[in-house]
mmCIF file of N, CA and C in Angstrom:
data_model
loop_
_atom_site.group_PDB
_atom_site.id
_atom_site.type_symbol
_atom_site.label_atom_id
_atom_site.label_comp_id
_atom_site.label_asym_id
_atom_site.label_seq_id
_atom_site.Cartn_x
_atom_site.Cartn_y
_atom_site.Cartn_z
ATOM 1 N N UNK A 1 -37.885 90.150 79.741
ATOM 2 C CA UNK A 1 -38.510 89.191 78.781
ATOM 3 C C UNK A 1 -39.790 89.952 78.019
ATOM 4 N N UNK A 2 -39.484 90.154 76.524
ATOM 5 C CA UNK A 2 -40.521 90.174 75.766
ATOM 6 C C UNK A 2 -42.200 90.273 76.269
ATOM 7 N N UNK A 3 -42.809 92.686 76.134
ATOM 8 C CA UNK A 3 -44.428 91.852 76.193
ATOM 9 C C UNK A 3 -44.792 91.365 74.621
ATOM 10 N N UNK A 4 -46.073 91.157 74.618
ATOM 11 C CA UNK A 4 -46.671 90.246 73.910
ATOM 12 C C UNK A 4 -47.358 91.171 73.086
ATOM 13 N N UNK A 5 -46.940 91.775 71.483
ATOM 14 C CA UNK A 5 -47.612 92.600 70.902
ATOM 15 C C UNK A 5 -48.713 92.924 71.108
ATOM 16 N N UNK A 6 -49.663 94.229 70.603
ATOM 17 C CA UNK A 6 -51.148 94.311 70.904
ATOM 18 C C UNK A 6 -51.880 94.611 69.521
ATOM 19 N N UNK A 7 -52.327 94.112 69.920
ATOM 20 C CA UNK A 7 -53.938 94.144 67.902
ATOM 21 C C UNK A 7 -53.545 92.675 67.492
ATOM 22 N N UNK A 8 -53.968 93.542 66.702
ATOM 23 C CA UNK A 8 -54.543 92.576 65.553
ATOM 24 C C UNK A 8 -53.245 91.386 64.614
ATOM 25 N N UNK A 9 -53.332 90.133 64.598
ATOM 26 C CA UNK A 9 -51.919 89.813 63.647
ATOM 27 C C UNK A 9 -52.015 90.198 62.560
ATOM 28 N N UNK A 10 -51.323 90.586 61.975
ATOM 29 C CA UNK A 10 -51.399 91.190 60.385
ATOM 30 C C UNK A 10 -51.584 89.457 59.761
ATOM 31 N N UNK A 11 -51.835 89.592 57.745
ATOM 32 C CA UNK A 11 -51.932 88.988 57.526
ATOM 33 C C UNK A 11 -50.749 88.723 57.227
ATOM 34 N N UNK A 12 -50.196 87.139 56.899
ATOM 35 C CA UNK A 12 -48.496 87.228 56.925
ATOM 36 C C UNK A 12 -47.954 87.851 55.907
ATOM 37 N N UNK A 13 -48.424 87.597 54.833
ATOM 38 C CA UNK A 13 -48.144 88.026 53.300
ATOM 39 C C UNK A 13 -47.397 89.629 53.671
ATOM 40 N N UNK A 14 -48.151 89.833 54.507
ATOM 41 C CA UNK A 14 -47.836 91.513 54.746
ATOM 42 C C UNK A 14 -46.656 91.852 55.672
ATOM 43 N N UNK A 15 -46.591 90.954 56.793
ATOM 44 C CA UNK A 15 -45.572 90.723 57.714
ATOM 45 C C UNK A 15 -44.394 90.319 56.794
ATOM 46 N N UNK A 16 -44.398 89.332 55.918
ATOM 47 C CA UNK A 16 -43.780 88.893 55.001
ATOM 48 C C UNK A 16 -42.405 90.233 54.315
ATOM 49 N N UNK A 17 -43.904 90.980 53.640
ATOM 50 C CA UNK A 17 -43.099 91.983 53.127
ATOM 51 C C UNK A 17 -42.317 92.908 53.581
ATOM 52 N N UNK A 18 -43.131 93.739 54.860
ATOM 53 C CA UNK A 18 -42.538 94.145 55.674
ATOM 54 C C UNK A 18 -40.707 93.757 55.895
ATOM 55 N N UNK A 19 -40.723 92.425 55.705
ATOM 56 C CA UNK A 19 -39.395 92.443 56.692
ATOM 57 C C UNK A 19 -38.793 91.804 55.051
ATOM 58 N N UNK A 20 -39.078 91.800 54.013
ATOM 59 C CA UNK A 20 -38.307 91.831 52.746
ATOM 60 C C UNK A 20 -37.834 93.694 52.659
ATOM 61 N N UNK A 21 -38.810 94.318 52.851
ATOM 62 C CA UNK A 21 -38.025 95.151 53.066
ATOM 63 C C UNK A 21 -37.639 95.813 53.365
ATOM 64 N N UNK A 22 -37.188 95.117 54.708
ATOM 65 C CA UNK A 22 -36.287 95.548 55.553
ATOM 66 C C UNK A 22 -35.231 95.039 55.441
ATOM 67 N N UNK A 23 -34.967 93.690 55.270
ATOM 68 C CA UNK A 23 -34.082 93.249 54.683
ATOM 69 C C UNK A 23 -32.980 94.069 53.093
ATOM 70 N N UNK A 24 -34.313 94.369 52.103
ATOM 71 C CA UNK A 24 -33.864 95.391 51.165
ATOM 72 C C UNK A 24 -32.598 96.886 51.985
ATOM 73 N N UNK A 25 -33.407 97.546 52.851
ATOM 74 C CA UNK A 25 -32.178 98.163 53.461
ATOM 75 C C UNK A 25 -31.303 97.819 53.964
ATOM 76 N N UNK A 26 -31.620 96.787 54.434
ATOM 77 C CA UNK A 26 -30.201 96.475 55.217
ATOM 78 C C UNK A 26 -29.222 95.469 54.071
ATOM 79 N N UNK A 27 -29.532 95.291 52.679
ATOM 80 C CA UNK A 27 -28.559 95.404 51.783
ATOM 81 C C UNK A 27 -27.924 96.519 51.394
ATOM 82 N N UNK A 28 -28.873 97.549 50.846
ATOM 83 C CA UNK A 28 -28.292 98.605 51.053
ATOM 84 C C UNK A 28 -27.259 99.442 51.860
ATOM 85 N N UNK A 29 -27.563 99.326 53.130
ATOM 86 C CA UNK A 29 -26.486 99.883 54.096
ATOM 87 C C UNK A 29 -25.556 98.777 53.808
ATOM 88 N N UNK A 30 -25.312 97.939 52.929
ATOM 89 C CA UNK A 30 -24.102 97.020 53.244
ATOM 90 C C UNK A 30 -23.693 98.366 52.101
ATOM 91 N N UNK A 31 -24.089 97.979 51.009
ATOM 92 C CA UNK A 31 -23.656 98.252 49.864
ATOM 93 C C UNK A 31 -23.011 99.602 50.130
ATOM 94 N N UNK A 32 -23.530 100.395 50.573
ATOM 95 C CA UNK A 32 -22.850 101.434 51.658
ATOM 96 C C UNK A 32 -21.905 101.506 52.525
ATOM 97 N N UNK A 33 -21.947 100.917 53.274
ATOM 98 C CA UNK A 33 -20.144 100.374 53.553
ATOM 99 C C UNK A 33 -18.939 99.914 53.682
ATOM 100 N N UNK A 34 -19.743 99.397 52.353
ATOM 101 C CA UNK A 34 -18.313 98.432 50.695
ATOM 102 C C UNK A 34 -17.915 99.989 50.175
ATOM 103 N N UNK A 35 -18.798 100.831 49.982
ATOM 104 C CA UNK A 35 -18.138 101.458 48.628
ATOM 105 C C UNK A 35 -17.775 102.319 49.833
ATOM 106 N N UNK A 36 -18.579 103.056 50.794
ATOM 107 C CA UNK A 36 -17.077 103.876 51.504
ATOM 108 C C UNK A 36 -16.173 103.263 52.062
ATOM 109 N N UNK A 37 -15.534 101.565 52.054
ATOM 110 C CA UNK A 37 -14.775 101.437 52.812
ATOM 111 C C UNK A 37 -13.493 101.242 51.377
ATOM 112 N N UNK A 38 -14.443 101.257 50.244
ATOM 113 C CA UNK A 38 -13.625 100.959 48.912
ATOM 114 C C UNK A 38 -13.444 102.348 48.909
ATOM 115 N N UNK A 39 -13.523 103.522 48.121
ATOM 116 C CA UNK A 39 -13.429 104.422 48.720
ATOM 117 C C UNK A 39 -11.825 105.385 49.226
ATOM 118 N N UNK A 40 -11.931 104.923 50.487
ATOM 119 C CA UNK A 40 -11.288 105.614 50.942
ATOM 120 C C UNK A 40 -9.773 104.520 50.783
ATOM 121 N N UNK A 41 -9.934 103.406 50.473
ATOM 122 C CA UNK A 41 -8.822 102.186 50.674
ATOM 123 C C UNK A 41 -8.609 102.748 48.793
ATOM 124 N N UNK A 42 -9.732 102.697 47.803
ATOM 125 C CA UNK A 42 -9.052 102.553 46.085
ATOM 126 C C UNK A 42 -8.471 104.239 45.656
ATOM 127 N N UNK A 43 -9.721 105.035 46.016
ATOM 128 C CA UNK A 43 -10.175 106.451 45.216
ATOM 129 C C UNK A 43 -8.475 106.704 45.352
ATOM 130 N N UNK A 44 -7.879 107.445 44.146
ATOM 131 C CA UNK A 44 -6.703 108.769 44.576
ATOM 132 C C UNK A 44 -7.172 109.934 44.024
ATOM 133 N N UNK A 45 -7.702 110.163 44.583
ATOM 134 C CA UNK A 45 -8.733 111.953 44.267
ATOM 135 C C UNK A 45 -7.442 113.102 44.585
ATOM 136 N N UNK A 46 -6.242 112.774 44.475
ATOM 137 C CA UNK A 46 -5.245 113.897 45.243
ATOM 138 C C UNK A 46 -4.329 114.027 45.929
ATOM 139 N N UNK A 47 -3.393 114.535 46.786
ATOM 140 C CA UNK A 47 -2.167 114.138 47.707
ATOM 141 C C UNK A 47 -2.623 113.241 48.666
ATOM 142 N N UNK A 48 -3.395 114.153 49.333
ATOM 143 C CA UNK A 48 -3.146 113.694 50.718
ATOM 144 C C UNK A 48 -4.670 113.130 50.920
ATOM 145 N N UNK A 49 -5.140 112.270 49.637
ATOM 146 C CA UNK A 49 -6.961 111.617 49.595
ATOM 147 C C UNK A 49 -7.555 112.301 50.589
ATOM 148 N N UNK A 50 -7.868 113.314 51.062
ATOM 149 C CA UNK A 50 -8.936 113.759 51.630
ATOM 150 C C UNK A 50 -10.361 113.658 50.411
ATOM 151 N N UNK A 51 -10.167 114.043 49.664
ATOM 152 C CA UNK A 51 -11.783 113.774 49.250
ATOM 153 C C UNK A 51 -12.103 112.393 48.566
ATOM 154 N N UNK A 52 -11.299 110.779 49.040
ATOM 155 C CA UNK A 52 -11.995 110.104 48.914
ATOM 156 C C UNK A 52 -12.097 109.859 50.916
ATOM 157 N N UNK A 53 -11.448 110.018 51.469
ATOM 158 C CA UNK A 53 -11.854 110.071 52.893
ATOM 159 C C UNK A 53 -13.448 110.822 53.106
ATOM 160 N N UNK A 54 -13.149 111.602 52.325
ATOM 161 C CA UNK A 54 -14.706 112.565 52.532
ATOM 162 C C UNK A 54 -16.139 111.657 52.541
ATOM 163 N N UNK A 55 -15.766 111.554 50.850
ATOM 164 C CA UNK A 55 -16.477 110.309 50.108
ATOM 165 C C UNK A 55 -16.859 109.274 51.117
ATOM 166 N N UNK A 56 -15.789 108.386 52.018
ATOM 167 C CA UNK A 56 -15.863 106.976 52.178
ATOM 168 C C UNK A 56 -16.534 107.208 53.492
ATOM 169 N N UNK A 57 -16.263 108.269 54.750
ATOM 170 C CA UNK A 57 -17.377 108.762 55.792
ATOM 171 C C UNK A 57 -18.693 109.144 55.413
ATOM 172 N N UNK A 58 -18.756 109.590 54.402
ATOM 173 C CA UNK A 58 -20.459 109.659 54.101
ATOM 174 C C UNK A 58 -20.568 109.080 53.574
ATOM 175 N N UNK A 59 -20.233 107.570 52.753
ATOM 176 C CA UNK A 59 -20.925 106.531 52.048
ATOM 177 C C UNK A 59 -20.988 105.856 53.940
ATOM 178 N N UNK A 60 -19.972 105.598 54.939
ATOM 179 C CA UNK A 60 -20.442 104.983 55.703
ATOM 180 C C UNK A 60 -21.235 105.827 56.533
ATOM 181 N N UNK A 61 -21.838 106.706 56.955
ATOM 182 C CA UNK A 61 -22.520 107.394 57.886
ATOM 183 C C UNK A 61 -23.851 107.022 57.590
ATOM 184 N N UNK A 62 -23.799 107.026 56.021
ATOM 185 C CA UNK A 62 -25.361 107.252 55.606
ATOM 186 C C UNK A 62 -25.337 105.290 55.148
ATOM 187 N N UNK A 63 -24.629 104.509 55.575
ATOM 188 C CA UNK A 63 -25.189 102.550 55.890
ATOM 189 C C UNK A 63 -25.725 102.623 56.996
ATOM 190 N N UNK A 64 -25.173 103.224 58.661
ATOM 191 C CA UNK A 64 -24.888 103.884 59.740
ATOM 192 C C UNK A 64 -26.534 103.980 59.837
ATOM 193 N N UNK A 65 -26.982 105.347 59.297
ATOM 194 C CA UNK A 65 -28.658 105.879 58.875
ATOM 195 C C UNK A 65 -28.979 104.846 59.023
ATOM 196 N N UNK A 66 -28.975 104.228 57.874
ATOM 197 C CA UNK A 66 -29.574 103.103 57.029
ATOM 198 C C UNK A 66 -30.016 101.255 58.172
ATOM 199 N N UNK A 67 -29.002 101.698 58.086
ATOM 200 C CA UNK A 67 -29.275 100.141 58.789
ATOM 201 C C UNK A 67 -30.230 100.463 60.236
ATOM 202 N N UNK A 68 -30.083 101.952 61.241
ATOM 203 C CA UNK A 68 -31.331 102.461 62.104
ATOM 204 C C UNK A 68 -32.905 102.469 61.711
ATOM 205 N N UNK A 69 -32.249 103.607 61.196
ATOM 206 C CA UNK A 69 -33.549 103.916 60.142
ATOM 207 C C UNK A 69 -34.581 102.797 59.475
ATOM 208 N N UNK A 70 -34.169 101.564 58.791
ATOM 209 C CA UNK A 70 -34.425 100.591 58.675
ATOM 210 C C UNK A 70 -35.414 99.899 59.943
ATOM 211 N N UNK A 71 -34.546 99.503 61.340
ATOM 212 C CA UNK A 71 -35.294 98.550 61.745
ATOM 213 C C UNK A 71 -36.357 99.598 62.605
ATOM 214 N N UNK A 72 -35.778 100.572 62.439
ATOM 215 C CA UNK A 72 -37.226 101.516 63.386
ATOM 216 C C UNK A 72 -38.203 101.505 62.584
ATOM 217 N N UNK A 73 -38.304 101.475 61.010
ATOM 218 C CA UNK A 73 -39.066 102.172 59.851
ATOM 219 C C UNK A 73 -39.657 100.222 59.721
ATOM 220 N N UNK A 74 -38.609 99.297 60.047
ATOM 221 C CA UNK A 74 -39.884 97.913 60.213
ATOM 222 C C UNK A 74 -40.813 97.911 61.577
ATOM 223 N N UNK A 75 -40.301 98.525 62.956
ATOM 224 C CA UNK A 75 -40.871 98.094 63.819
ATOM 225 C C UNK A 75 -42.363 99.302 64.223
ATOM 226 N N UNK A 76 -41.959 100.093 63.009
ATOM 227 C CA UNK A 76 -43.250 101.014 63.315
ATOM 228 C C UNK A 76 -44.306 100.442 62.403
ATOM 229 N N UNK A 77 -44.005 99.973 60.750
ATOM 230 C CA UNK A 77 -44.992 100.122 59.926
ATOM 231 C C UNK A 77 -45.581 98.329 60.583
ATOM 232 N N UNK A 78 -44.833 97.668 61.525
ATOM 233 C CA UNK A 78 -45.439 96.317 62.247
ATOM 234 C C UNK A 78 -46.715 96.501 63.352
ATOM 235 N N UNK A 79 -46.219 97.441 63.878
ATOM 236 C CA UNK A 79 -46.996 98.365 64.643
ATOM 237 C C UNK A 79 -48.444 98.535 63.691
ATOM 238 N N UNK A 80 -48.280 99.539 62.915
ATOM 239 C CA UNK A 80 -49.387 100.210 62.281
ATOM 240 C C UNK A 80 -50.364 99.065 62.085
ATOM 241 N N UNK A 81 -49.587 97.516 61.997
ATOM 242 C CA UNK A 81 -50.120 96.647 60.712
ATOM 243 C C UNK A 81 -51.232 95.970 61.684
ATOM 244 N N UNK A 82 -50.615 96.219 62.808
ATOM 245 C CA UNK A 82 -51.355 95.079 63.787
ATOM 246 C C UNK A 82 -52.863 96.181 64.450
ATOM 247 N N UNK A 83 -51.925 97.463 64.292
ATOM 248 C CA UNK A 83 -53.344 98.081 65.095
ATOM 249 C C UNK A 83 -54.286 98.342 63.735
ATOM 250 N N UNK A 84 -54.089 98.653 62.569
ATOM 251 C CA UNK A 84 -55.281 98.320 61.225
ATOM 252 C C UNK A 84 -54.754 100.416 60.998
ATOM 253 N N UNK A 85 -53.467 100.470 61.052
ATOM 254 C CA UNK A 85 -53.973 102.427 61.172
ATOM 255 C C UNK A 85 -53.005 102.311 60.081
ATOM 256 N N UNK A 86 -52.825 103.571 59.663
ATOM 257 C CA UNK A 86 -51.999 103.692 58.191
ATOM 258 C C UNK A 86 -50.619 103.555 58.607
ATOM 259 N N UNK A 87 -49.709 102.886 57.383
ATOM 260 C CA UNK A 87 -48.387 102.751 57.150
ATOM 261 C C UNK A 87 -47.896 104.184 56.803
ATOM 262 N N UNK A 88 -46.697 104.932 58.188
ATOM 263 C CA UNK A 88 -46.242 105.859 58.715
ATOM 264 C C UNK A 88 -45.709 106.464 57.403
ATOM 265 N N UNK A 89 -45.702 107.789 57.098
ATOM 266 C CA UNK A 89 -44.337 108.051 56.337
ATOM 267 C C UNK A 89 -42.919 107.659 56.701
ATOM 268 N N UNK A 90 -42.202 107.446 55.347
ATOM 269 C CA UNK A 90 -40.893 107.816 55.767
ATOM 270 C C UNK A 90 -39.726 108.166 55.030
ATOM 271 N N UNK A 91 -38.120 109.084 55.263
ATOM 272 C CA UNK A 91 -37.622 110.028 54.353
ATOM 273 C C UNK A 91 -36.597 108.922 54.558
ATOM 274 N N UNK A 92 -36.271 108.139 54.934
ATOM 275 C CA UNK A 92 -35.211 107.562 54.569
ATOM 276 C C UNK A 92 -35.038 106.902 52.686
ATOM 277 N N UNK A 93 -35.987 106.896 52.032
ATOM 278 C CA UNK A 93 -35.500 106.756 50.661
ATOM 279 C C UNK A 93 -34.715 107.986 49.990
ATOM 280 N N UNK A 94 -35.106 109.083 50.574
ATOM 281 C CA UNK A 94 -35.303 110.390 50.267
ATOM 282 C C UNK A 94 -33.577 110.893 50.497
ATOM 283 N N UNK A 95 -33.398 110.675 51.608
ATOM 284 C CA UNK A 95 -32.148 110.462 52.287
ATOM 285 C C UNK A 95 -31.054 109.303 51.756
ATOM 286 N N UNK A 96 -31.621 108.147 51.330
ATOM 287 C CA UNK A 96 -30.305 107.723 50.910
ATOM 288 C C UNK A 96 -30.205 107.731 49.276
ATOM 289 N N UNK A 97 -31.309 108.023 48.250
ATOM 290 C CA UNK A 97 -31.347 109.363 46.801
ATOM 291 C C UNK A 97 -29.804 110.343 46.990
ATOM 292 N N UNK A 98 -30.520 111.598 48.295
ATOM 293 C CA UNK A 98 -29.689 112.429 47.730
ATOM 294 C C UNK A 98 -28.473 112.227 48.446
ATOM 295 N N UNK A 99 -28.050 111.124 49.108
ATOM 296 C CA UNK A 99 -26.981 110.846 49.437
ATOM 297 C C UNK A 99 -26.114 110.435 48.443
ATOM 298 N N UNK A 100 -26.513 109.569 48.063
ATOM 299 C CA UNK A 100 -26.032 108.736 46.800
ATOM 300 C C UNK A 100 -25.507 109.803 45.716
ATOM 301 N N UNK A 101 -26.873 110.629 45.385
ATOM 302 C CA UNK A 101 -26.164 111.403 43.860
ATOM 303 C C UNK A 101 -25.421 112.490 44.591
ATOM 304 N N UNK A 102 -24.822 113.401 45.885
ATOM 305 C CA UNK A 102 -24.092 113.735 46.322
ATOM 306 C C UNK A 102 -22.947 113.355 46.485
ATOM 307 N N UNK A 103 -22.469 112.254 46.263
ATOM 308 C CA UNK A 103 -21.684 111.432 46.435
ATOM 309 C C UNK A 103 -20.820 110.805 45.388
ATOM 310 N N UNK A 104 -22.255 111.317 44.468
ATOM 311 C CA UNK A 104 -21.599 110.806 42.855
ATOM 312 C C UNK A 104 -21.002 112.189 42.067
ATOM 313 N N UNK A 105 -21.813 112.658 42.426
ATOM 314 C CA UNK A 105 -21.094 114.085 41.770
ATOM 315 C C UNK A 105 -20.154 114.829 42.275
ATOM 316 N N UNK A 106 -20.093 114.713 43.665
ATOM 317 C CA UNK A 106 -18.705 115.069 44.483
ATOM 318 C C UNK A 106 -17.197 114.092 43.520
ATOM 319 N N UNK A 107 -17.653 112.552 43.332
ATOM 320 C CA UNK A 107 -16.479 111.763 42.769
ATOM 321 C C UNK A 107 -16.272 112.361 41.587
ATOM 322 N N UNK A 108 -17.417 112.791 40.640
ATOM 323 C CA UNK A 108 -17.425 113.132 39.571
ATOM 324 C C UNK A 108 -16.103 114.456 39.210
ATOM 325 N N UNK A 109 -16.727 115.357 39.910
ATOM 326 C CA UNK A 109 -16.131 116.441 39.380
ATOM 327 C C UNK A 109 -14.648 116.407 40.287
ATOM 328 N N UNK A 110 -14.264 115.917 41.109
ATOM 329 C CA UNK A 110 -12.923 115.606 41.319
ATOM 330 C C UNK A 110 -12.181 114.531 40.727
ATOM 331 N N UNK A 111 -12.758 113.967 40.086
ATOM 332 C CA UNK A 111 -12.086 113.070 38.929
ATOM 333 C C UNK A 111 -12.274 113.964 37.866
ATOM 334 N N UNK A 112 -12.602 114.911 37.121
ATOM 335 C CA UNK A 112 -12.529 115.375 36.444
ATOM 336 C C UNK A 112 -11.819 116.834 36.675
ATOM 337 N N UNK A 113 -11.823 117.104 37.722
ATOM 338 C CA UNK A 113 -10.802 118.403 38.664
ATOM 339 C C UNK A 113 -8.991 117.969 38.185
ATOM 340 N N UNK A 114 -9.456 116.567 38.506
ATOM 341 C CA UNK A 114 -7.974 115.798 38.867
ATOM 342 C C UNK A 114 -7.416 116.237 37.331
#
């Protein structure tokens, strides 16, 4: 059985906004999964397709980290709102942006090199 949350119940609008942010991160992680699997399946960047496999693995790993990070962020935000504290800082958007930029540059370089 779960223990009831402690603290004061936040305004429902903030709870729903927190949930929408969580769902947006889940959509992003699904896009990473789809992009990674598509890269492995359809990119032809060399004879053994190692670059496509690397790009695919990076994107799928980014999706896994995003899924876990999104849930943790949702939990921490919910707890902070209940306690009336500041919302915690997250590095998840930076990680996602950097990963997508690196994968994009990698794909572009190998496409031009080929």
